[in-house]
Tab-separated table of C-alpha atoms in Angstrom:
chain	number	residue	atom	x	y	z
A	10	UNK	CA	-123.700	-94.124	101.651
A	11	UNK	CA	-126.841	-91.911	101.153
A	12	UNK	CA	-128.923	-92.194	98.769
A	13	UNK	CA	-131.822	-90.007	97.666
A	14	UNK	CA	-135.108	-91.974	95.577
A	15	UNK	CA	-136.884	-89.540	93.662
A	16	UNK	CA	-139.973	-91.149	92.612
A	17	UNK	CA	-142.281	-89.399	89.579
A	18	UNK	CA	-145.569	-91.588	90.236
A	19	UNK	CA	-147.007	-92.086	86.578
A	20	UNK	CA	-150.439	-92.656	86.160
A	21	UNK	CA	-150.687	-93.630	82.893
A	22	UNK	CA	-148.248	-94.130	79.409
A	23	UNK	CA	-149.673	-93.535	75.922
A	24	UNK	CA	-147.451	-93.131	72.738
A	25	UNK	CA	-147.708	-89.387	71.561
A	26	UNK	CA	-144.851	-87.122	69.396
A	27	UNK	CA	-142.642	-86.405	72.359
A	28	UNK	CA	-141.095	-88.752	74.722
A	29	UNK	CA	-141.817	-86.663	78.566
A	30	UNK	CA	-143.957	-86.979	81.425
A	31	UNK	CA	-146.766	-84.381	81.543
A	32	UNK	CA	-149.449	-84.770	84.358
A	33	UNK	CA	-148.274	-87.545	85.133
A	34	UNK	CA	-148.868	-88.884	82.082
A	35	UNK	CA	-146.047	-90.709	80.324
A	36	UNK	CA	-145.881	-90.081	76.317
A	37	UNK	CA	-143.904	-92.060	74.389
A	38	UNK	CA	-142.441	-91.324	71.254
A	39	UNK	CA	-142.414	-94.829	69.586
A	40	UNK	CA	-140.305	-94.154	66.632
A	41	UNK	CA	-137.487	-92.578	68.161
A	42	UNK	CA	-137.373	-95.459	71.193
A	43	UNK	CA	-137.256	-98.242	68.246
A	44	UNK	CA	-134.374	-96.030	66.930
A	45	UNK	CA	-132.386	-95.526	70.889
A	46	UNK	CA	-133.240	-99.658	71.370
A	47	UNK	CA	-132.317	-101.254	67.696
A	48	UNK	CA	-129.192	-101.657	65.622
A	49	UNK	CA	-128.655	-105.580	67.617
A	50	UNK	CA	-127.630	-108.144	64.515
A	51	UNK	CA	-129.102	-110.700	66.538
A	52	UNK	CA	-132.433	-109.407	66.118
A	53	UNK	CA	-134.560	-109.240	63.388
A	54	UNK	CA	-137.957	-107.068	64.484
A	55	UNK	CA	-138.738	-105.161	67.645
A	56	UNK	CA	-142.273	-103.391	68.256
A	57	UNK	CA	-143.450	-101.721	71.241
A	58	UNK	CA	-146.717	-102.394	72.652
A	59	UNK	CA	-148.123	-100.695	76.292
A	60	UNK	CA	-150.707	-102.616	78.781
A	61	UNK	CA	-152.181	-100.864	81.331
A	62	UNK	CA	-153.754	-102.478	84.309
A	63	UNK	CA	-157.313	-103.928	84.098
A	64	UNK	CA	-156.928	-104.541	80.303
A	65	UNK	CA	-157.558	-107.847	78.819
A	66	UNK	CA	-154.106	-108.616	77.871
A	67	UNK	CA	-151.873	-111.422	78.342
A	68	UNK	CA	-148.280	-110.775	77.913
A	69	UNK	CA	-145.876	-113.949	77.775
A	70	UNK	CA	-143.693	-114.986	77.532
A	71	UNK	CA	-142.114	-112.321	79.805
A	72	UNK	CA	-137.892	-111.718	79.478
A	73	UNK	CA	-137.718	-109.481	82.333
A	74	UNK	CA	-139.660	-106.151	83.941
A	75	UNK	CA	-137.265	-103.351	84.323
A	76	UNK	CA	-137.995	-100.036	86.353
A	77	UNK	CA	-137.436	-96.720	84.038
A	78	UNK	CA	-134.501	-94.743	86.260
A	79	UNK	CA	-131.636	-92.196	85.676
A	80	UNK	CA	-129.145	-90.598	88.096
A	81	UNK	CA	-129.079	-86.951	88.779
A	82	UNK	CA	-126.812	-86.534	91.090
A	83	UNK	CA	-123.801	-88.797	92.383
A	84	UNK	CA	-121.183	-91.455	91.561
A	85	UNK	CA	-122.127	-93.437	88.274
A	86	UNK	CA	-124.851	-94.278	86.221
A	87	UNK	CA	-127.951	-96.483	86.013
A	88	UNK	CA	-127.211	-99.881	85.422
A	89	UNK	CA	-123.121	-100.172	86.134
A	90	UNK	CA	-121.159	-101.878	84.199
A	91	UNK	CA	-123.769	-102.715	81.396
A	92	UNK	CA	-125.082	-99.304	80.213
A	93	UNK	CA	-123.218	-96.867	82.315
A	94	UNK	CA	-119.069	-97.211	83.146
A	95	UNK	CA	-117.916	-99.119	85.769
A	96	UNK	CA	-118.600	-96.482	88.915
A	97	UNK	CA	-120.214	-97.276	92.428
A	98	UNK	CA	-123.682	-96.326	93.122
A	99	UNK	CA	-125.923	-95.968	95.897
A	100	UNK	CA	-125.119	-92.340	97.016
A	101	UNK	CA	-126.600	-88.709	95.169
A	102	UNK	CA	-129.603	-88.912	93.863
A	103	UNK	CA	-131.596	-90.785	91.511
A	104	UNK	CA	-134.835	-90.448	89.992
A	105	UNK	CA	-137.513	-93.302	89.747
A	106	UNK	CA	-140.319	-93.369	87.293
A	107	UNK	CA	-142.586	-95.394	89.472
A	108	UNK	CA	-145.796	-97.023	88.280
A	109	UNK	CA	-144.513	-98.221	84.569
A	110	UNK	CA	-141.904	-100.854	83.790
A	111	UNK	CA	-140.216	-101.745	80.430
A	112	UNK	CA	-141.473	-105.695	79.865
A	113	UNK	CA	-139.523	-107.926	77.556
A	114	UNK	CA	-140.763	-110.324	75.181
A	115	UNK	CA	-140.301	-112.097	72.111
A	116	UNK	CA	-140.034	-115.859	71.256
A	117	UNK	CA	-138.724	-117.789	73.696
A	118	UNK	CA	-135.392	-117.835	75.071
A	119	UNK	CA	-135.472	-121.087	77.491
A	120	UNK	CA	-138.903	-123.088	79.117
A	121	UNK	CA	-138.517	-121.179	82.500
A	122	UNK	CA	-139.852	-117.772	81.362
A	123	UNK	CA	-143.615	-116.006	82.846
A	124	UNK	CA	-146.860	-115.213	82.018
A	125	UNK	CA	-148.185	-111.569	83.173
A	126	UNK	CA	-152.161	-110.837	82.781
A	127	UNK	CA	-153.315	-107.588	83.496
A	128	UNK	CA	-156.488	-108.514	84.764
A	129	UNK	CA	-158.224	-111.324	85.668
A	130	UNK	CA	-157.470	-114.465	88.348
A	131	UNK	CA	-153.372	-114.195	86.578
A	132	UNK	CA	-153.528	-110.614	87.420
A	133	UNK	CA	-154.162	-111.228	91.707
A	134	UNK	CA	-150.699	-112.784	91.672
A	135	UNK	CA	-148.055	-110.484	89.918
A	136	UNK	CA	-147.623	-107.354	91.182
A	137	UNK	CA	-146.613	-106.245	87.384
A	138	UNK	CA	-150.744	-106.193	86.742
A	139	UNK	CA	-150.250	-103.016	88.438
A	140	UNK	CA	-148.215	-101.080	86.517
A	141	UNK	CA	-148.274	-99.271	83.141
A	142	UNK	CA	-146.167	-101.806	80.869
A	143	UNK	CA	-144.420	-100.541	77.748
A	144	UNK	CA	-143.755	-103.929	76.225
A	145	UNK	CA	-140.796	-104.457	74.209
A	146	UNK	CA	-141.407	-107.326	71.729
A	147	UNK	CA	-137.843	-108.316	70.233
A	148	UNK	CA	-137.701	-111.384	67.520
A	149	UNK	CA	-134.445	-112.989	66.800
A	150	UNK	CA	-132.906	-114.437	63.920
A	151	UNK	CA	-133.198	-117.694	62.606
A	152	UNK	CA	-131.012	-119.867	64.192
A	153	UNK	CA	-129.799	-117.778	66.805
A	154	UNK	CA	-128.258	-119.496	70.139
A	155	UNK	CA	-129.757	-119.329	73.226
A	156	UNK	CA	-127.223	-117.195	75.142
A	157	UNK	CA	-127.268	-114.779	72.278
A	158	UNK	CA	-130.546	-114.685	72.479
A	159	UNK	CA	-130.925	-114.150	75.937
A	160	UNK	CA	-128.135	-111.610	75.890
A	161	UNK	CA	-129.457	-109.500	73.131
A	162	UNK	CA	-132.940	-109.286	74.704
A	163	UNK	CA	-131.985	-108.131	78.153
A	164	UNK	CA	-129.680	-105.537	76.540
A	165	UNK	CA	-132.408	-103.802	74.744
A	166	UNK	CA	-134.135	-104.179	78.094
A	167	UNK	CA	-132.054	-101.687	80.248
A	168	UNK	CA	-131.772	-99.475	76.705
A	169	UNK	CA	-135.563	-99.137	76.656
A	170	UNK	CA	-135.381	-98.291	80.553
A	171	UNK	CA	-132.531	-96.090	80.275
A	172	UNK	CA	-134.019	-94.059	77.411
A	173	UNK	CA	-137.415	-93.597	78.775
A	174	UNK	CA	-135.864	-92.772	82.845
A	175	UNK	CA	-133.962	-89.934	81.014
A	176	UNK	CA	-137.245	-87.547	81.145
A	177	UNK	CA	-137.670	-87.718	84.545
A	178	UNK	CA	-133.605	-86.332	85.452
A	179	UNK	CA	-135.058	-82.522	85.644
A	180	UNK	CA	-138.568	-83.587	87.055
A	181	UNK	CA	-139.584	-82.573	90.645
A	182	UNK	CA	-140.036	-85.664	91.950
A	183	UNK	CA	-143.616	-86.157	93.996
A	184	UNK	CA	-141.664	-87.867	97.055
A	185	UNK	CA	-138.182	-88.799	97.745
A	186	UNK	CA	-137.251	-92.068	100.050
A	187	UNK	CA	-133.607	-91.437	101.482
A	188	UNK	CA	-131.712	-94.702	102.307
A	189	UNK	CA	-128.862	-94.074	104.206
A	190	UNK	CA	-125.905	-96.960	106.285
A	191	UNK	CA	-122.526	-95.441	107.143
A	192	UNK	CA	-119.451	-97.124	107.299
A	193	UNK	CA	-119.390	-100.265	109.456
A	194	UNK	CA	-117.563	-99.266	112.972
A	195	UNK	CA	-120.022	-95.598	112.582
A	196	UNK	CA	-122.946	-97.852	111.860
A	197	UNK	CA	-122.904	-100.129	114.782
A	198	UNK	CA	-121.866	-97.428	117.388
A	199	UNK	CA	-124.816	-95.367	116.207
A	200	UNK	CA	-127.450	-97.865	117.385
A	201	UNK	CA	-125.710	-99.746	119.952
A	202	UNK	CA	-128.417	-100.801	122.032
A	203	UNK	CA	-130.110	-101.922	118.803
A	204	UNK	CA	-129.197	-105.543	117.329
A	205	UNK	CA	-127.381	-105.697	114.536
A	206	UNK	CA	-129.205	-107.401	111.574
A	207	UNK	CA	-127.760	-108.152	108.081
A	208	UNK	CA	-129.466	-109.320	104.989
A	209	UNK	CA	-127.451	-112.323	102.952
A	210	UNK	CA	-129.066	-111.930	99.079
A	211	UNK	CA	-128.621	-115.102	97.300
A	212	UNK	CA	-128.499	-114.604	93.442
A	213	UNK	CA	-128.898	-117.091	91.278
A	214	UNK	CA	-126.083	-118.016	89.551
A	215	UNK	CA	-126.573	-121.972	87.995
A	216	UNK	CA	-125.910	-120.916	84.479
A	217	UNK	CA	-127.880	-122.370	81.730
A	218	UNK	CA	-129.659	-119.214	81.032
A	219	UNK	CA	-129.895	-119.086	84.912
A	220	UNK	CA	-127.524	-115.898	85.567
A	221	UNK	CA	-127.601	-112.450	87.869
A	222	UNK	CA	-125.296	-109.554	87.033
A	223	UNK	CA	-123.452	-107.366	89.682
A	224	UNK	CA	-121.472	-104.261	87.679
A	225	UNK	CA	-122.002	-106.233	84.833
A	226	UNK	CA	-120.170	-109.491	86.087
A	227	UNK	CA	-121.734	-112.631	86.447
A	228	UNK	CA	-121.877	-113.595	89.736
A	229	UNK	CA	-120.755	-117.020	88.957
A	230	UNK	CA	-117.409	-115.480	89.222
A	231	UNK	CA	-117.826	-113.604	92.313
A	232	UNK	CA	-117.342	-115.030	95.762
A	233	UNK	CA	-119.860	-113.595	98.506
A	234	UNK	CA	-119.025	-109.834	99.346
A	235	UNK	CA	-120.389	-106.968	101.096
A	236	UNK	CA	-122.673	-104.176	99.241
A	237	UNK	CA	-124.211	-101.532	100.814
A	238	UNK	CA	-127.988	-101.606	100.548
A	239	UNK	CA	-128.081	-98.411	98.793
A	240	UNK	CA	-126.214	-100.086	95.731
A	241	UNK	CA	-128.728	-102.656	95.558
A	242	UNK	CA	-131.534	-99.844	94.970
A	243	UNK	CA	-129.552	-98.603	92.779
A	244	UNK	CA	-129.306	-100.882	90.109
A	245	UNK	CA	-126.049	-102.462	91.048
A	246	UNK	CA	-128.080	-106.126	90.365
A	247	UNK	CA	-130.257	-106.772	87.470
A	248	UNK	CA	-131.199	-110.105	86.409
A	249	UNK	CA	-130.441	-111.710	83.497
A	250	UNK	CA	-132.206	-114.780	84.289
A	251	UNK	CA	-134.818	-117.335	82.508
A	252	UNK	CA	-135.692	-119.667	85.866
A	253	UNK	CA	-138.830	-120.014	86.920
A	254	UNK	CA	-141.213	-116.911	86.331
A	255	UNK	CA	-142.535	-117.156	90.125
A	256	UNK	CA	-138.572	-117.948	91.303
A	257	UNK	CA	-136.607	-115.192	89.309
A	258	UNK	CA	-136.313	-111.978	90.541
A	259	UNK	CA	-136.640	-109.146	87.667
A	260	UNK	CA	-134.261	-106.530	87.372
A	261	UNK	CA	-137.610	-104.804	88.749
A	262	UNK	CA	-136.997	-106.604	92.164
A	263	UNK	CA	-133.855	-105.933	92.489
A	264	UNK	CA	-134.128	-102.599	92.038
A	265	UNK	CA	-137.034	-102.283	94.552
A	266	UNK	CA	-135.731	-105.522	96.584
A	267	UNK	CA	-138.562	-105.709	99.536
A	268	UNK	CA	-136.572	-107.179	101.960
A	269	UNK	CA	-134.248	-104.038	101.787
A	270	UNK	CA	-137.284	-101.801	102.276
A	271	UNK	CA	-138.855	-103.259	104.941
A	272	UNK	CA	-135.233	-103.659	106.991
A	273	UNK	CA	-134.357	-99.764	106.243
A	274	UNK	CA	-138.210	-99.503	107.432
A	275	UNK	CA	-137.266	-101.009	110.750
A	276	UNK	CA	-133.581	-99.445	111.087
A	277	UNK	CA	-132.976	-97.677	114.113
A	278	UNK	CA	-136.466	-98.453	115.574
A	279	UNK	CA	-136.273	-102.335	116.286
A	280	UNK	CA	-132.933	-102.980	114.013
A	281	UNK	CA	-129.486	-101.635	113.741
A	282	UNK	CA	-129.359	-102.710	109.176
A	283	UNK	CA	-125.811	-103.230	109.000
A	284	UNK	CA	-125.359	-103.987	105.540
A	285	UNK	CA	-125.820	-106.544	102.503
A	286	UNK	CA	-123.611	-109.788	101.927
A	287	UNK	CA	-124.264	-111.380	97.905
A	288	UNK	CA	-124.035	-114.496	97.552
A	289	UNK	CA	-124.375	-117.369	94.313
A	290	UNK	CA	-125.831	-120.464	93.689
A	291	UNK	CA	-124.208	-122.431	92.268
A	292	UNK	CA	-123.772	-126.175	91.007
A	293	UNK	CA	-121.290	-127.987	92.133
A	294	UNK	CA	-120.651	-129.123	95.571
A	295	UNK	CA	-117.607	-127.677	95.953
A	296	UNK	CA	-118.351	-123.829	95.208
A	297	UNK	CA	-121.592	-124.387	97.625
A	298	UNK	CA	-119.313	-125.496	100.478
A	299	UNK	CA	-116.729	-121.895	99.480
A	300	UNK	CA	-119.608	-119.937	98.937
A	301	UNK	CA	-121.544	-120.992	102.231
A	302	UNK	CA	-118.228	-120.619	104.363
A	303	UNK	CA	-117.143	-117.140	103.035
A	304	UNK	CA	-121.494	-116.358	103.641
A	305	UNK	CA	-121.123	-117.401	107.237
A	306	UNK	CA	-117.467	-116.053	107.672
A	307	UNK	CA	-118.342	-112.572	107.299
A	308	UNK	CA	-121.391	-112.188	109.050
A	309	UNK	CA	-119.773	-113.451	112.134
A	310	UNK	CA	-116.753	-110.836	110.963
A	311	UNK	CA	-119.295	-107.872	110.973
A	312	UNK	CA	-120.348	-109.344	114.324
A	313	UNK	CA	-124.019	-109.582	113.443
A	314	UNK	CA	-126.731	-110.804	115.502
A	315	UNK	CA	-129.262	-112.076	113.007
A	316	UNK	CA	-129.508	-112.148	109.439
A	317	UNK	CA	-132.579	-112.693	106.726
A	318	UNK	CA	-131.009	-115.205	104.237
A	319	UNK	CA	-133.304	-115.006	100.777
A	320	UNK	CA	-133.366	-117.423	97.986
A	321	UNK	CA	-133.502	-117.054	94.379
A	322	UNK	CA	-134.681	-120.464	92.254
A	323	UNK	CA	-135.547	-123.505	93.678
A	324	UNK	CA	-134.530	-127.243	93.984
A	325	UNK	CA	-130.482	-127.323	93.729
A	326	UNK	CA	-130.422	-123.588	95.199
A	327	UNK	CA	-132.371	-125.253	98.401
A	328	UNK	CA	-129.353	-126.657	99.724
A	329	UNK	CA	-127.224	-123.512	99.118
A	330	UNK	CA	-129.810	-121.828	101.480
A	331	UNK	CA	-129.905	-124.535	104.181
A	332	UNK	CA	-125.703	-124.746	103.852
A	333	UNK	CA	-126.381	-121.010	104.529
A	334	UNK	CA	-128.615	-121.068	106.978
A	335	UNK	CA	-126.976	-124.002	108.887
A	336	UNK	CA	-123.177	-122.291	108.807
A	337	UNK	CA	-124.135	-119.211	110.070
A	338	UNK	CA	-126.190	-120.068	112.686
A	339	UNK	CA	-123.177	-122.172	114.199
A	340	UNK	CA	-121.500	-118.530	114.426
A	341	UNK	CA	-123.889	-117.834	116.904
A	342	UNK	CA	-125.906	-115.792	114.110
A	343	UNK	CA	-129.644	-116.092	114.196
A	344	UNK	CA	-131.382	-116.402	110.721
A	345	UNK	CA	-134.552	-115.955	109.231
A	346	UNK	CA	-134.559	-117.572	105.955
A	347	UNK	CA	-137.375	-116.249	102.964
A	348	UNK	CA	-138.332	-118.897	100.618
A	349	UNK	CA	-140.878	-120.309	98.246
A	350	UNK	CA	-142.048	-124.028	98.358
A	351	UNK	CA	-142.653	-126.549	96.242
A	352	UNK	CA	-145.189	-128.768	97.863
A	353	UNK	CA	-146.858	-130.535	94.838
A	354	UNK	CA	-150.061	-129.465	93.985
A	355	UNK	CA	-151.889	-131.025	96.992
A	356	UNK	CA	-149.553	-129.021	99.238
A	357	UNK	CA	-148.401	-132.468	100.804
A	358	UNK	CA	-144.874	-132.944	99.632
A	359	UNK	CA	-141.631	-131.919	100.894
A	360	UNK	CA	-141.335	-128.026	100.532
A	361	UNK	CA	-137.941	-127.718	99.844
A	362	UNK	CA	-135.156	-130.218	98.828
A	363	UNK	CA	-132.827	-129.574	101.737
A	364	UNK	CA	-133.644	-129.025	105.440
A	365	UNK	CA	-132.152	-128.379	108.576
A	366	UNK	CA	-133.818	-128.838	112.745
A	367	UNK	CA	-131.543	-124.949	112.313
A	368	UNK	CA	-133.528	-123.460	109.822
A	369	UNK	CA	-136.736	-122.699	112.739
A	370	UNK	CA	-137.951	-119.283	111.562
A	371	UNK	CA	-138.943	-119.227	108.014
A	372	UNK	CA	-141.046	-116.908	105.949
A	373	UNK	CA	-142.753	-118.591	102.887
A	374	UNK	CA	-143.559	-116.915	99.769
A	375	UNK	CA	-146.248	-119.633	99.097
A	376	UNK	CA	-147.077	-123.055	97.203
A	377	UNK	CA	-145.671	-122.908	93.375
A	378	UNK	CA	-147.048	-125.880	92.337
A	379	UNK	CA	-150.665	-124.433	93.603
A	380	UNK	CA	-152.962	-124.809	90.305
A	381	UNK	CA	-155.236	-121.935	88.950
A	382	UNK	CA	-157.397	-121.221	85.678
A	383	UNK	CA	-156.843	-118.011	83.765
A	384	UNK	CA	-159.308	-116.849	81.611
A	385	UNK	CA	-159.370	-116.281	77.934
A	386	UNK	CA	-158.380	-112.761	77.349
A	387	UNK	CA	-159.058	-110.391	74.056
A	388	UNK	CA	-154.864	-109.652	73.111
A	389	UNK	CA	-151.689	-111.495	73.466
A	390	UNK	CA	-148.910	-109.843	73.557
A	391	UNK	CA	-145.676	-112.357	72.822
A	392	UNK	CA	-146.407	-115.999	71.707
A	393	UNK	CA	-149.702	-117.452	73.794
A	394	UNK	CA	-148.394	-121.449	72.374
A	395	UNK	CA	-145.557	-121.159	74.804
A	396	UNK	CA	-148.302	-121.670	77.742
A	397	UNK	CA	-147.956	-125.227	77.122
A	398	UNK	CA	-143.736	-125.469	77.516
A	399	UNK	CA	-142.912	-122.853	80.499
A	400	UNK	CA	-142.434	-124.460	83.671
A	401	UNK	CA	-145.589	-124.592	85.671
A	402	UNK	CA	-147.186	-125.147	82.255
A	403	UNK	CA	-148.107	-128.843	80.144
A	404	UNK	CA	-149.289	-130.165	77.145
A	405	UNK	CA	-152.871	-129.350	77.210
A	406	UNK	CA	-152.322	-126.103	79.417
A	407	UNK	CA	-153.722	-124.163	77.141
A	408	UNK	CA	-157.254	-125.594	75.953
A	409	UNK	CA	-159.842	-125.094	73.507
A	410	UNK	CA	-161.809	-122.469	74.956
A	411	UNK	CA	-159.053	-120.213	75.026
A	412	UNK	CA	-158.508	-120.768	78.923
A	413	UNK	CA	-155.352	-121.964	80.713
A	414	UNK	CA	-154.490	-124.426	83.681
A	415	UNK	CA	-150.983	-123.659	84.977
A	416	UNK	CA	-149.423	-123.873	88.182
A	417	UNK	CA	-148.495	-120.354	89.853
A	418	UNK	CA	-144.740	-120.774	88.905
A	419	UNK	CA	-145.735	-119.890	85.612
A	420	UNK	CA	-146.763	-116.413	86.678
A	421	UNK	CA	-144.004	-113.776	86.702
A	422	UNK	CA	-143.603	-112.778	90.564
A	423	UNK	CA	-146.112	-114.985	91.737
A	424	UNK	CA	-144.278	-115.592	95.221
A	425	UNK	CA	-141.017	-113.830	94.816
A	426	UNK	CA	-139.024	-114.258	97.410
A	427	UNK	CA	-137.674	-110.934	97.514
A	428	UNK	CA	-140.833	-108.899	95.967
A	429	UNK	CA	-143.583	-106.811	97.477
A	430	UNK	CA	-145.166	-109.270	100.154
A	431	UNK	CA	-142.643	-109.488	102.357
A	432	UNK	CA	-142.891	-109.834	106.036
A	433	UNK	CA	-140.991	-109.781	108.981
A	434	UNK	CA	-140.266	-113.283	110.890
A	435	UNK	CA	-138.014	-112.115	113.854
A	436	UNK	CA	-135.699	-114.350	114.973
A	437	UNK	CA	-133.219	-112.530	116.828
């Protein structure tokens, strides 16, 4: 599949009479976006705010961050399955409006939801600081249940996304990324001298509010299966997750999934990218031990030599990595696995629940537990009193002054696994 990423860099959003981009400048009509967004019984309000970067804002707690797209040419629609029919992506063209995100907030749908400060120490660690956020604030009912909740929230999500990527379909885009991997056999005979590397994406699948979407099925019902990595950019996976802020990866991520970047980056220079295998977490032992064999199974079937294996969540997900990691390995497949840790907040704990003497090249997306003080800021944007119940948060997180001691797990993207500073272990 081919795949053509137009990207419209935007520079700045402001709300003005028409929804369009003009000199790089994205207007926003707000009326008419409440209007395209509402009409959900389960909620009761829904404003629209924007933060720009450098602002003293504090937006939590944050739903999701969702990139603004639309396809121009090609197979399908943005977001499969969930706004658009049932059609495979990845190939034709689609056009990105880069530099703005749709954020979602509201009262809280579970305790593992984020904090996202556009400036300030909060700011250095989420990569959202950067963009231009047009913030989606979307109060329930009384009494609603979680899972409605949830699911009414990240639908007007990929609504707000889809309505604002519609004005960039006739734009000239200011660069276009092509991302191309042919069928298998034409793949591997075009770089033969090249290994052959695979990516396995774990997505987190542990239910209780802990759920990833592929064409609009949970992926608790999938077993693992092979994607090409165009699909993946092109919005195949969205998240509709509440784990922990630093753990999850946005639908943003997944749309703009770093490891998938930096492999295409590499392909046909140091790598022959075959392809991407999905994978779930999930609880029991028994689906880990199916899921991990069918994992391992077909990257020795696509005769691989190395894979990176990345991990979404933390804790119970650790041993679906190391079962991972460990299984294909005794294929004769090299991995590199990409991981957070959870070291306590002296750093001197065990980093992950699971290990393995197999699991020798590792890239580490940091410390969670590491502890940092963000400042007061002027505006809130969302409910500031959930500080104290997200994970990486405690009673007493936020104090008198105004300021906050959390850990960094608390921070949307602080060290996703699967985000923007991703590097290259090589272990093949």
């Amino acid at each position: 599949m081919r795949l053509e990423l137009g990207k419209i860099f935007i520079k700045d959003v402001q709300f003005g009479e028409k929804t369009e981009v003009k000199d790089g400048v994205l207007f926003v009509n707000k009326e008419e976006m409440l209007k395209e967004i509402g009409g959900d019984e389960h909620i009761k309000s829904i404003d629209i705010e924007l933060a720009h970067p450098g602002e003293s804002i504090r937006i939590t707690p944050v739903k999701d961050v969702i990139e603004p797209r639309v396809k121009v040419e090609g197979n399908g629609g943005v977001f499969p399955g969930i706004i658009s029919k049932v059609d495979t992506v990845g190939e034709g063209r689609t056009h990105a409006l880069k530099g703005v995100a749709v954020v979602t907030t509201g009262k809280i749908v579970g305790f593992q939801e984020g904090i996202v400060d556009m400036t300030g120490e909060g700011a250095k660690y989420t990569p959202f600081s950067k963009l231009n956020n047009v913030v989606v604030i979307a109060e329930p009912v009384d009494g609603l249940r979680q899972h409605d909740h949830e699911k009414a929230v990240r639908m007007i999500g990929f609504k707000a996304a889809t309505y604002l990527g519609k004005v960039a379909k006739d734009l000239t885009p200011d660069e276009v990324s092509v991302y191309e991997t042919k069928p298998i056999f034409e793949q591997a005979a075009e770089y033969p001298e090249l290994p052959k590397v695979g990516y396995v994406y774990m997505l987190q699948t542990q239910g209780l509010l802990h759920d990833t979407y592929v064409y609009g099925v949970d992926a608790k019902q999938i077993v693992p299966t092979i994607l090409y990595p165009t699909e993946v950019l092109d919005t195949a996976i969205v998240s509709g997750n509440c784990v922990s802020a630093c753990d999850k990866n946005p639908s943003y991520v997944h749309m703009n999934n770093g490891v998938i970047e930096e492999l295409y980056a590499q392909h046909g220079k140091e790598i022959n990218f075959m392809g991407v295998i999905i994978t779930n977490e999930n609880v029991y032992l028994a689906d880990k031990e199916r899921s991990s064999n069918w994992t391992s199974k077909l990257c020795k079937y696509l005769g691989l030599d190395a894979v990176i294996v990345s991990q979404e969540g933390f804790g119970n997900p650790d041993t679906d990595l190391i079962m991972n990691c460990k299984k294909i390995e005794m294929q004769g497949v090299k991995t590199v696995i990409v991981t957070d840790e959870y070291a306590g907040r002296d750093g001197a704990s065990q980093s992950l629940a699971d290990a393995d003497v197999r699991a020798n090249a590792v890239v580490t997306g940091g410390n969670a537990n590491q502890v940092v003080v963000l400042p007061k800021l002027d505006k809130v944007i969302g409910h500031l009193e959930v500080v104290d119940v997200i994970a990486g948060g405690a009673a007493g997180s936020l104090r008198e002054d105004g300021t906050i001691e959390v850990e960094i797990q608390a921070i949307t993207g602080a060290t996703n696994e699967t985000g923007f500073g991703y590097l290259t272990a090589k272990g093949y």
